[in-house]
Amino acid sequence: MLDIKLIREKPDFVRQRLATRGRGDEARIADIAVLDEQRRKLISEGDNLKAERNTVSKQIGALKSKGEDASVQMAAMKQVGERITALDAEVATLDAKLQDILLMIPNLPHEGVAVGKEAADNPEVKHWGDAPKFAFQPKAHWDIGEQLGILDFARAAKISGSGFILYKGAGARLERALINFLLDLHTSEHGYTEVFPPFLINRNAMIGTGQLPKFEEDMYRLRDEEMYLAPTAEVPVANIHRDEILREEQLPIYYCAYTPCFRREAGAAGKQTRGMIRVHQFDKVEMIKFVKPENSYEELEKMLANAEHVLQLLGLHYRVVLLCTGEVGFASAKTYDIEVWAPGQNAYLEVSSCSNCEDFQARRANIRFKGSDGKNRFVHILNGSGTALARLYVALLETYQQADGTVKIPEPLVPYMGGLREIRPA
RNA sequence: GGAGGGGUGGCUGAGUGGUCUAAAGCGGCGGUUUGCUAAACCGCUGUACGGGAUUAAAGCCUGUACCGAGGGUUCGAAUCCCUCCCCCUCCGCCA
């Protein structure tokens, strides 16, 4: 959520930054200004009446305790009370309207982010390694996986529908190996504290990180309760400190967490639905940081390096792009995407997204810290995939496939695979 | 799921309709004393949103709201009523 004071004081700046996203959000700024103005006027009027009522009510108490008559004052205050009730109701209505708009307005892109419209406008910031060369035509992961008997999309569809994955044998082991490898890496080498959060999330938490109210249709929701399936560990983990005031010396806080991620992918039908590149349930290890505002961009670079380290250890070719203003996510001010090379697709696949949301989520979730000056300030919250597993799995199968159809296991995963060095047909 | 008991400031905890402007203690901050430390003593103490003076910020002056959340009763609610959430105890169920 944007700071209403910023909108009040620098509306043109806010409008200009929002306009770079190209979604027309800046059009709502004028509405906000009007509602804010009305709201403050009514609050002021109501507060004055409340002050009067408080004073007179005390006088009534004093009169009554002396046994004197206070019926004139009581009648007058009844009138005042009715006016207060009416004003409070108007303020509540305005508040609700203001919140409705504010909760739907995205974060301001950082000023260093390139203005652009679509993925093609995302500048590439770096790349690592080279695309592997094959002496044969590299296969797609769905063929490799089915021939090895480790992936079964047809049976997953029988259980759930399209967009779900059934891993089997060494394939299931590989998924579990990756989860453990990633958690071990981030906890023992990158300084993150492992957390294991709930996967069912209440509405307030979903609002806190920005999934709701705007992206309701992308979320899976329970029928009988207002609970949502976690779309990413960012939601439960960033909400750990909701409504808290942290001590300055606690910061920065680094958490990492494994969760499955559930996404309806509404409107995505027809777009690359084969295999496991876009699915309704995938595993992910996520990194989340709570940091002081003055450090947040350094922390973003460190987080990006932590995510890159995963791909480097696994020997996978990748590139890093900086999302342009039109592509930056709703809550984020600046986002790096890491795209891993998938030879069977002849394409880069997004496996990590590292974002600095600055105080956008902290304001929604009310997460502050008390500075050395005694002032409470909102923390900056960062999140980054470290990494998404389904697409990482794709890159592993397609990169390490051999001419005979087997798949080699990269060295760091071998201990997690119980010593297995390659996956052969079952 | 059922019955009962709870939820008050950073923490403990008093408060059953009117100086509650929330007692007291602990902690924290500042000060006095002191060779230093400790103790003792004195003072201060939360959050949010408005209004005012000010070039602006800080600070200041002033008001309102906040005792789990939301409604209600009343001139006046931490206190009474209703709904919901969470915690504790016991019962039931269950991995």
Coordinates of C-alpha atoms (C1' of nucleotides) in Angstrom, one line a residue:
Chain A
M1 CA 0.0 0.0 0.0
L2 CA 1.2 3.5 -0.8
D3 CA 1.6 6.0 1.9
I4 CA -1.5 8.3 1.9
K5 CA 0.7 11.1 3.0
L6 CA 3.0 10.7 0.0
I7 CA -0.1 10.8 -2.3
R8 CA -1.3 13.9 -0.5
E9 CA 2.0 15.7 -0.6
K10 CA 3.4 14.6 -4.0
P11 CA 0.5 13.5 -6.1
D12 CA 2.3 14.4 -9.4
F13 CA 5.3 12.3 -8.5
V14 CA 3.1 9.3 -7.5
R15 CA 1.1 9.7 -10.7
Q16 CA 4.2 9.8 -12.8
R17 CA 5.7 6.7 -11.2
L18 CA 2.5 4.7 -11.5
A19 CA 2.1 5.7 -15.1
T20 CA 5.4 4.0 -16.0
R21 CA 3.6 0.7 -15.2
G22 CA 1.2 1.4 -18.1
R23 CA -1.9 0.0 -16.3
G24 CA -3.7 3.3 -15.8
D25 CA -3.5 3.1 -12.0
E26 CA -2.6 6.8 -11.8
A27 CA -6.1 7.7 -12.7
R28 CA -7.2 6.8 -9.2
I29 CA -5.0 9.4 -7.5
A30 CA -7.5 12.1 -8.0
D31 CA -10.2 10.0 -6.4
I32 CA -8.0 9.4 -3.4
A33 CA -7.3 13.1 -3.0
V34 CA -11.0 13.9 -2.9
L35 CA -11.9 11.1 -0.5
D36 CA -8.9 12.0 1.8
E37 CA -9.9 15.6 1.9
Q38 CA -13.6 14.8 2.8
R39 CA -12.5 12.2 5.3
R40 CA -10.2 14.6 7.2
K41 CA -12.9 17.3 7.2
L42 CA -15.4 15.0 8.8
I43 CA -12.9 13.6 11.3
S44 CA -12.1 17.1 12.4
E45 CA -15.8 18.0 12.9
G46 CA -16.5 14.7 14.7
D47 CA -13.5 15.1 17.0
N48 CA -14.6 18.5 18.0
L49 CA -18.1 17.2 18.9
K50 CA -16.5 14.3 20.8
A51 CA -14.4 16.7 22.8
E52 CA -17.6 18.6 23.7
R53 CA -19.4 15.5 24.7
N54 CA -16.5 14.3 26.9
T55 CA -16.4 17.6 28.7
V56 CA -20.2 17.8 29.3
S57 CA -20.5 14.2 30.2
K58 CA -18.1 14.8 33.0
Q59 CA -20.1 17.8 34.2
I60 CA -23.2 15.6 34.2
G61 CA -21.4 13.1 36.4
A62 CA -20.4 15.8 38.8
L63 CA -23.9 17.3 38.9
K64 CA -25.5 13.9 39.6
S65 CA -23.0 13.1 42.3
K66 CA -24.1 16.2 44.1
G67 CA -27.8 15.2 43.5
E68 CA -28.4 18.1 41.1
D69 CA -30.5 17.9 37.9
A70 CA -28.7 17.4 34.6
S71 CA -31.5 16.7 32.3
V72 CA -30.8 19.8 30.1
Q73 CA -27.3 18.7 29.5
M74 CA -28.3 15.1 28.9
A75 CA -30.8 16.1 26.3
A76 CA -28.2 18.3 24.5
M77 CA -25.6 15.6 24.5
K78 CA -28.1 13.1 23.1
Q79 CA -28.4 15.4 20.1
V80 CA -24.6 15.7 19.9
G81 CA -24.3 11.9 20.1
E82 CA -26.6 11.4 17.2
R83 CA -24.6 13.8 15.1
I84 CA -21.4 12.0 16.1
T85 CA -22.9 8.6 15.1
A86 CA -23.9 10.1 11.7
L87 CA -20.4 11.6 11.1
D88 CA -18.7 8.4 12.2
A89 CA -20.8 6.4 9.7
E90 CA -19.8 8.8 6.9
V91 CA -16.1 8.5 7.9
A92 CA -16.4 4.7 7.9
T93 CA -17.9 4.8 4.4
L94 CA -15.1 7.0 3.1
D95 CA -12.5 4.9 4.9
A96 CA -13.8 1.8 3.2
K97 CA -13.8 3.5 -0.2
L98 CA -10.3 4.8 0.3
Q99 CA -9.0 1.4 1.4
D100 CA -10.7 -0.2 -1.6
I101 CA -8.7 2.0 -3.9
L102 CA -5.4 2.0 -2.0
L103 CA -5.3 -1.8 -1.7
M104 CA -5.7 -2.0 -5.5
I105 CA -2.9 0.5 -6.3
P106 CA 0.5 -1.2 -7.0
N107 CA 3.8 -0.2 -5.6
L108 CA 5.8 2.6 -7.3
P109 CA 8.6 1.1 -9.4
H110 CA 12.0 2.1 -8.3
E111 CA 13.4 5.1 -10.2
G112 CA 16.3 3.0 -11.5
V113 CA 14.0 0.5 -13.3
A114 CA 13.9 0.8 -17.0
V115 CA 10.6 2.0 -18.4
G116 CA 9.0 -0.6 -20.6
K117 CA 5.9 -2.5 -21.5
E118 CA 6.6 -6.2 -21.8
A119 CA 9.2 -9.0 -21.3
A120 CA 11.1 -7.9 -24.4
D121 CA 11.9 -4.6 -22.6
N122 CA 13.6 -6.3 -19.6
P123 CA 17.3 -5.5 -19.8
E124 CA 19.5 -8.5 -19.3
V125 CA 21.9 -7.7 -16.5
K126 CA 24.2 -10.8 -16.7
H127 CA 24.4 -14.4 -17.7
W128 CA 26.4 -17.3 -16.4
G129 CA 27.8 -20.3 -18.1
D130 CA 26.9 -21.4 -21.7
A131 CA 24.1 -23.4 -23.1
P132 CA 25.1 -27.0 -23.3
K133 CA 25.9 -28.5 -26.7
F134 CA 24.4 -31.8 -27.6
A135 CA 25.5 -34.4 -30.2
F136 CA 21.8 -35.4 -30.5
Q137 CA 18.5 -33.6 -30.5
P138 CA 17.8 -32.8 -26.9
K139 CA 14.4 -34.0 -25.7
A140 CA 11.8 -32.2 -23.7
H141 CA 11.4 -33.1 -20.1
W142 CA 8.0 -34.7 -20.6
D143 CA 9.5 -37.2 -22.9
I144 CA 12.6 -37.8 -20.7
G145 CA 10.5 -38.1 -17.6
E146 CA 7.9 -40.5 -19.1
Q147 CA 10.6 -42.7 -20.7
L148 CA 12.4 -42.9 -17.4
G149 CA 9.2 -43.6 -15.6
I150 CA 9.8 -40.8 -13.1
L151 CA 7.0 -38.3 -14.2
D152 CA 3.4 -39.3 -14.9
F153 CA 1.3 -36.5 -16.2
A154 CA -1.6 -38.7 -17.3
R155 CA -2.1 -40.2 -13.9
A156 CA -1.7 -36.8 -12.2
A157 CA -4.5 -35.6 -14.3
K158 CA -6.6 -38.6 -13.2
I159 CA -6.1 -37.6 -9.6
S160 CA -6.4 -33.8 -9.9
G161 CA -6.6 -32.5 -13.5
S162 CA -4.2 -31.0 -16.0
G163 CA -1.4 -28.9 -14.5
F164 CA -0.5 -31.3 -11.8
I165 CA 2.5 -33.6 -11.5
L166 CA 3.0 -37.1 -10.2
Y167 CA 6.6 -37.9 -9.5
K168 CA 7.7 -41.5 -9.1
G169 CA 10.7 -43.5 -7.9
A170 CA 13.9 -41.6 -8.5
G171 CA 11.9 -38.7 -9.8
A172 CA 10.1 -38.3 -6.4
R173 CA 13.4 -38.7 -4.7
L174 CA 14.9 -36.0 -6.9
E175 CA 12.2 -33.5 -5.9
R176 CA 12.8 -34.3 -2.2
A177 CA 16.5 -34.1 -2.7
L178 CA 16.2 -30.6 -4.3
I179 CA 14.1 -29.3 -1.4
N180 CA 16.7 -30.5 1.1
F181 CA 19.6 -29.3 -0.9
L182 CA 18.2 -25.8 -1.2
L183 CA 17.2 -25.5 2.5
D184 CA 20.6 -26.8 3.6
L185 CA 22.4 -24.3 1.2
H186 CA 20.4 -21.3 2.4
T187 CA 20.6 -22.1 6.1
S188 CA 24.2 -23.2 6.3
E189 CA 25.9 -21.0 3.7
H190 CA 23.7 -18.0 3.3
G191 CA 22.6 -17.2 6.8
Y192 CA 18.8 -17.9 6.6
T193 CA 16.7 -19.3 9.4
E194 CA 14.5 -22.1 8.2
V195 CA 10.8 -21.9 8.9
F196 CA 8.0 -24.2 8.1
P197 CA 4.8 -22.3 7.9
P198 CA 1.2 -23.2 7.5
F199 CA 0.0 -23.7 3.9
L200 CA -3.6 -22.5 4.5
I201 CA -3.7 -18.7 4.8
N202 CA -6.3 -16.4 6.1
R203 CA -7.6 -13.3 4.3
N204 CA -5.7 -10.7 6.3
A205 CA -2.4 -12.4 5.6
M206 CA -3.2 -12.5 1.9
I207 CA -4.0 -8.8 2.0
G208 CA -0.8 -8.1 3.9
T209 CA 1.5 -9.3 1.1
G210 CA -0.7 -8.0 -1.7
Q211 CA -2.3 -11.1 -3.2
L212 CA -5.7 -9.8 -2.1
P213 CA -8.0 -8.1 -2.9
K214 CA -6.7 -7.7 -6.4
F215 CA -5.7 -11.2 -7.4
E216 CA -8.5 -13.2 -5.8
E217 CA -9.2 -15.1 -9.1
D218 CA -5.6 -16.5 -9.1
M219 CA -5.9 -18.0 -5.7
Y220 CA -7.3 -21.3 -4.6
R221 CA -9.9 -20.8 -1.8
L222 CA -11.6 -23.3 0.5
R223 CA -15.3 -23.6 0.1
D224 CA -16.4 -23.5 3.7
E225 CA -13.9 -21.2 5.3
E226 CA -12.3 -18.0 4.2
M227 CA -8.9 -19.6 3.8
Y228 CA -6.6 -19.7 0.8
L229 CA -3.9 -22.2 -0.3
A230 CA -0.5 -20.5 -0.2
P231 CA 0.5 -19.3 -3.6
T232 CA 4.1 -18.9 -2.4
A233 CA 5.9 -19.1 1.0
E234 CA 6.3 -15.3 0.8
V235 CA 2.7 -15.0 2.1
P236 CA 2.9 -17.0 5.3
V237 CA 6.5 -16.0 6.0
A238 CA 6.2 -12.3 5.4
N239 CA 3.2 -12.3 7.7
I240 CA 5.1 -13.9 10.6
H241 CA 5.7 -10.4 12.0
R242 CA 2.4 -8.8 11.1
D243 CA 1.3 -6.1 13.6
E244 CA 4.7 -6.2 15.3
I245 CA 7.2 -3.6 16.2
L246 CA 10.7 -5.2 15.9
R247 CA 13.8 -4.0 17.7
E248 CA 16.3 -2.4 15.5
E249 CA 19.0 -4.9 16.6
Q250 CA 16.9 -7.8 15.4
L251 CA 17.3 -6.6 11.8
P252 CA 18.0 -7.9 9.3
I253 CA 16.0 -11.0 9.6
Y254 CA 16.5 -13.7 7.0
Y255 CA 14.0 -16.6 6.7
C256 CA 13.8 -19.4 4.2
A257 CA 11.0 -21.8 3.8
Y258 CA 9.9 -24.7 1.7
T259 CA 6.2 -24.7 0.7
P260 CA 4.1 -26.1 -2.1
C261 CA 2.7 -23.2 -4.2
F262 CA -0.9 -23.4 -5.4
R263 CA -1.9 -21.2 -8.3
R264 CA -5.1 -21.3 -10.4
E265 CA -3.3 -19.7 -13.3
A266 CA -6.7 -18.4 -14.4
G267 CA -6.6 -17.1 -17.9
A268 CA -3.4 -19.0 -18.7
A269 CA -5.1 -21.9 -20.5
G270 CA -3.7 -22.6 -23.9
K271 CA -0.4 -20.9 -23.0
Q272 CA 2.3 -23.5 -22.7
T273 CA 0.3 -26.1 -20.8
R274 CA 2.3 -29.1 -21.6
G275 CA 4.7 -30.6 -19.1
M276 CA 5.7 -28.9 -15.8
I277 CA 6.5 -25.4 -16.8
R278 CA 3.2 -23.9 -15.8
V279 CA 1.3 -26.0 -13.2
H280 CA -1.2 -25.5 -10.5
Q281 CA 1.0 -26.9 -7.7
F282 CA 4.7 -26.8 -7.5
D283 CA 7.3 -26.8 -4.8
K284 CA 9.5 -23.8 -4.0
V285 CA 12.1 -22.8 -1.4
E286 CA 11.7 -19.1 -0.8
M287 CA 13.9 -16.5 0.9
I288 CA 12.3 -13.6 2.8
K289 CA 14.1 -10.7 4.4
F290 CA 13.0 -8.0 6.8
V291 CA 15.6 -5.2 6.6
K292 CA 16.2 -1.6 7.4
P293 CA 15.2 0.8 4.6
E294 CA 18.7 2.1 4.1
N295 CA 20.0 -1.4 3.4
S296 CA 17.3 -2.9 1.3
Y297 CA 18.9 -2.5 -2.1
E298 CA 22.2 -4.0 -0.9
E299 CA 20.2 -6.8 0.6
L300 CA 18.4 -7.4 -2.8
E301 CA 21.8 -7.8 -4.5
K302 CA 22.8 -10.3 -1.8
M303 CA 19.6 -12.2 -2.2
L304 CA 20.0 -12.4 -6.0
A305 CA 23.5 -13.8 -5.5
N306 CA 22.1 -16.4 -3.1
A307 CA 19.6 -17.5 -5.7
E308 CA 22.2 -17.5 -8.5
H309 CA 24.5 -19.7 -6.3
V310 CA 21.9 -22.5 -6.6
L311 CA 22.2 -22.6 -10.3
Q312 CA 25.9 -22.2 -10.3
L313 CA 26.3 -25.2 -7.9
L314 CA 24.0 -27.2 -10.2
G315 CA 25.9 -26.2 -13.2
L316 CA 22.9 -24.7 -15.0
H317 CA 23.3 -21.9 -17.6
Y318 CA 21.2 -18.9 -16.8
R319 CA 20.7 -15.2 -17.3
V320 CA 19.4 -12.5 -15.0
V321 CA 17.0 -9.8 -16.2
L322 CA 15.8 -6.7 -14.5
L323 CA 12.1 -6.4 -14.9
C324 CA 11.0 -3.2 -16.6
T325 CA 8.3 -1.0 -15.1
G326 CA 5.5 -2.7 -17.1
E327 CA 6.6 -6.2 -15.8
V328 CA 7.4 -5.5 -12.1
G329 CA 5.0 -7.3 -9.8
F330 CA 2.2 -5.6 -8.0
A331 CA 4.0 -5.3 -4.6
S332 CA 7.5 -4.9 -5.9
A333 CA 9.6 -1.8 -6.5
K334 CA 12.4 -3.6 -8.2
T335 CA 12.7 -7.2 -9.3
Y336 CA 15.4 -9.4 -10.8
D337 CA 14.3 -12.6 -12.6
I338 CA 16.6 -15.4 -13.0
E339 CA 16.0 -17.5 -16.1
V340 CA 17.5 -20.9 -16.5
W341 CA 18.3 -22.5 -19.8
A342 CA 16.1 -25.4 -20.8
P343 CA 17.7 -27.1 -23.8
G344 CA 14.6 -29.2 -24.6
Q345 CA 12.5 -26.1 -24.8
N346 CA 15.2 -24.1 -26.5
A347 CA 14.2 -21.3 -24.1
Y348 CA 15.0 -19.7 -20.8
L349 CA 12.6 -20.4 -18.0
E350 CA 11.9 -18.1 -15.0
V351 CA 13.0 -20.0 -11.9
S352 CA 13.5 -17.1 -9.5
S353 CA 12.2 -13.7 -8.9
C354 CA 13.9 -11.5 -6.3
S355 CA 12.0 -8.5 -5.3
N356 CA 12.4 -5.5 -3.0
C357 CA 8.9 -4.5 -2.0
E358 CA 10.3 -1.7 0.1
D359 CA 7.6 -0.7 2.7
F360 CA 4.6 -1.6 0.5
Q361 CA 3.9 -4.9 2.3
A362 CA 5.1 -3.7 5.6
R363 CA 2.5 -0.9 5.5
R364 CA -0.3 -3.4 4.6
A365 CA 0.9 -5.9 7.2
N366 CA 1.9 -3.2 9.8
I367 CA 5.4 -4.4 10.4
R368 CA 7.7 -1.7 11.9
F369 CA 10.9 -1.4 13.8
K370 CA 11.9 1.0 16.5
G371 CA 14.9 3.0 15.4
S372 CA 17.7 4.2 17.6
D373 CA 15.9 7.6 17.6
G374 CA 12.9 6.0 19.2
K375 CA 10.8 6.4 16.0
N376 CA 8.9 3.6 14.6
R377 CA 9.4 3.0 10.9
F378 CA 8.2 0.5 8.4
V379 CA 10.7 -2.3 7.6
H380 CA 11.5 -3.1 4.0
I381 CA 10.5 -6.6 3.0
L382 CA 12.3 -8.6 0.2
N383 CA 11.4 -12.0 -1.2
G384 CA 13.2 -14.2 -3.7
S385 CA 12.8 -17.7 -5.0
G386 CA 15.7 -19.9 -4.1
T387 CA 14.3 -21.4 -6.3
A388 CA 11.1 -22.7 -7.8
L389 CA 11.5 -26.4 -8.2
A390 CA 9.3 -27.5 -11.2
R391 CA 11.2 -25.4 -13.7
L392 CA 14.5 -26.2 -12.0
Y393 CA 13.6 -29.8 -12.5
V394 CA 12.9 -29.2 -16.2
A395 CA 16.3 -27.6 -16.6
L396 CA 18.1 -30.4 -14.8
L397 CA 16.4 -33.2 -16.9
E398 CA 17.0 -31.4 -20.1
T399 CA 20.5 -30.2 -19.4
Y400 CA 21.8 -33.5 -18.0
Q401 CA 20.1 -35.9 -20.4
Q402 CA 22.4 -38.3 -22.2
A403 CA 22.1 -39.8 -25.7
D404 CA 21.0 -43.1 -24.2
G405 CA 18.0 -41.5 -22.4
T406 CA 19.5 -41.5 -18.9
V407 CA 19.9 -38.4 -16.9
K408 CA 23.1 -37.6 -14.8
I409 CA 22.7 -36.2 -11.3
P410 CA 24.9 -33.2 -10.7
E411 CA 27.5 -33.7 -8.0
P412 CA 26.0 -31.6 -5.2
L413 CA 22.7 -33.6 -5.4
V414 CA 24.3 -37.1 -5.3
P415 CA 24.4 -37.3 -1.5
Y416 CA 20.8 -36.3 -1.4
M417 CA 20.0 -39.0 -3.9
G418 CA 21.5 -41.7 -1.7
G419 CA 24.5 -41.9 -3.9
L420 CA 22.6 -42.3 -7.1
R421 CA 24.6 -40.7 -10.0
E422 CA 22.3 -41.2 -12.9
I423 CA 18.6 -42.0 -13.4
R424 CA 18.0 -44.9 -15.7
P425 CA 14.7 -46.3 -17.0
A426 CA 13.0 -48.2 -14.2
Chain B
rG1 C1' -17.4 -30.5 18.3
rG2 C1' -19.3 -29.8 23.9
rA3 C1' -18.6 -27.4 28.9
rG4 C1' -16.1 -23.9 31.8
rG5 C1' -12.3 -20.0 32.6
rG6 C1' -9.6 -16.1 30.3
rG7 C1' -7.6 -11.8 26.7
rU8 C1' -5.9 -4.6 30.2
rG9 C1' 0.3 -0.6 28.1
rG10 C1' 7.3 -3.5 26.5
rC11 C1' 6.1 -7.4 30.8
rU12 C1' 3.4 -8.7 35.5
rG13 C1' -1.2 -7.1 37.2
rA14 C1' -5.5 -4.0 39.7
rG15 C1' -9.8 -2.0 38.0
rU16 C1' -18.0 -4.4 37.8
rG17 C1' -21.2 2.7 34.7
rG18 C1' -18.8 9.0 36.1
rU19 C1' -11.4 13.0 38.3
rC20 C1' -9.8 5.9 34.4
rU21 C1' -6.6 11.7 32.4
rA22 C1' -6.0 3.1 33.5
rA23 C1' -3.5 1.9 40.1
rA24 C1' 0.9 -0.5 41.5
rG25 C1' 5.2 -3.2 40.4
rC26 C1' 9.0 -4.7 36.9
rG27 C1' 11.7 -3.2 32.7
rG28 C1' 13.5 1.0 29.9
rC29 C1' 15.2 6.3 29.4
rG30 C1' 17.0 10.8 31.8
rG31 C1' 18.9 13.1 36.3
rU32 C1' 20.9 13.6 41.6
rU33 C1' 24.5 11.2 44.6
rU34 C1' 29.4 8.4 43.6
rG35 C1' 36.8 7.3 42.7
rC36 C1' 34.1 3.3 39.6
rU37 C1' 30.1 0.0 39.7
rA38 C1' 25.9 -1.1 42.4
rA39 C1' 22.1 0.7 45.5
rA40 C1' 19.0 4.7 46.9
rC41 C1' 16.2 8.8 45.5
rC42 C1' 13.7 12.1 41.8
rG43 C1' 11.4 12.7 37.0
rC44 C1' 9.8 10.6 32.4
rU45 C1' 7.4 6.5 29.6
rG46 C1' 2.6 3.4 24.1
rU47 C1' 0.2 3.6 19.1
rA48 C1' -2.6 5.9 15.3
rC49 C1' -5.3 9.8 13.1
rG50 C1' -6.7 15.1 13.0
rG51 C1' -6.2 20.5 14.2
rG52 C1' -2.8 24.8 15.4
rA53 C1' 1.6 28.1 15.4
rU54 C1' 6.2 27.7 12.4
rU55 C1' 9.6 28.9 5.8
rA56 C1' 10.2 23.6 6.4
rA57 C1' 11.8 19.4 9.3
rA58 C1' 12.5 18.2 14.4
rG59 C1' 10.4 19.6 18.6
rC60 C1' 6.1 22.2 20.7
rC61 C1' 0.7 23.3 21.8
rU62 C1' -4.1 21.0 21.3
rG63 C1' -7.9 17.3 20.2
rU64 C1' -9.8 12.4 19.1
rA65 C1' -9.5 7.1 19.1
rC66 C1' -7.3 2.6 21.0
rC67 C1' -8.1 -2.2 27.5
rG68 C1' -8.6 -9.3 21.6
rA69 C1' -12.0 -7.7 17.0
rG70 C1' -16.7 -5.8 15.5
rG71 C1' -21.6 -4.1 16.7
rG72 C1' -25.2 -2.4 20.6
rU73 C1' -27.3 0.1 25.2
rU74 C1' -26.2 5.1 27.7
rC75 C1' -25.5 12.0 28.5
rG76 C1' -21.1 8.9 29.7
rA77 C1' -18.4 1.9 28.7
rA78 C1' -12.0 -1.4 30.2
rU79 C1' -16.7 -2.1 33.1
rC80 C1' -23.4 -3.9 30.8
rC81 C1' -25.5 -6.7 26.2
rC82 C1' -24.7 -9.4 21.3
rU83 C1' -21.6 -11.7 17.4
rC84 C1' -16.8 -13.4 16.2
rC85 C1' -11.4 -14.5 17.0
rC86 C1' -7.5 -16.4 20.0
rC87 C1' -5.5 -18.7 24.6
rC88 C1' -6.0 -22.1 29.0
rU89 C1' -8.5 -26.5 31.5
rC90 C1' -11.6 -30.7 31.1
rC91 C1' -14.6 -34.0 27.9
rG92 C1' -15.3 -36.1 22.9
rC93 C1' -12.9 -37.2 18.3
rC94 C1' -8.3 -38.1 15.9
rA95 C1' -2.7 -38.9 13.2

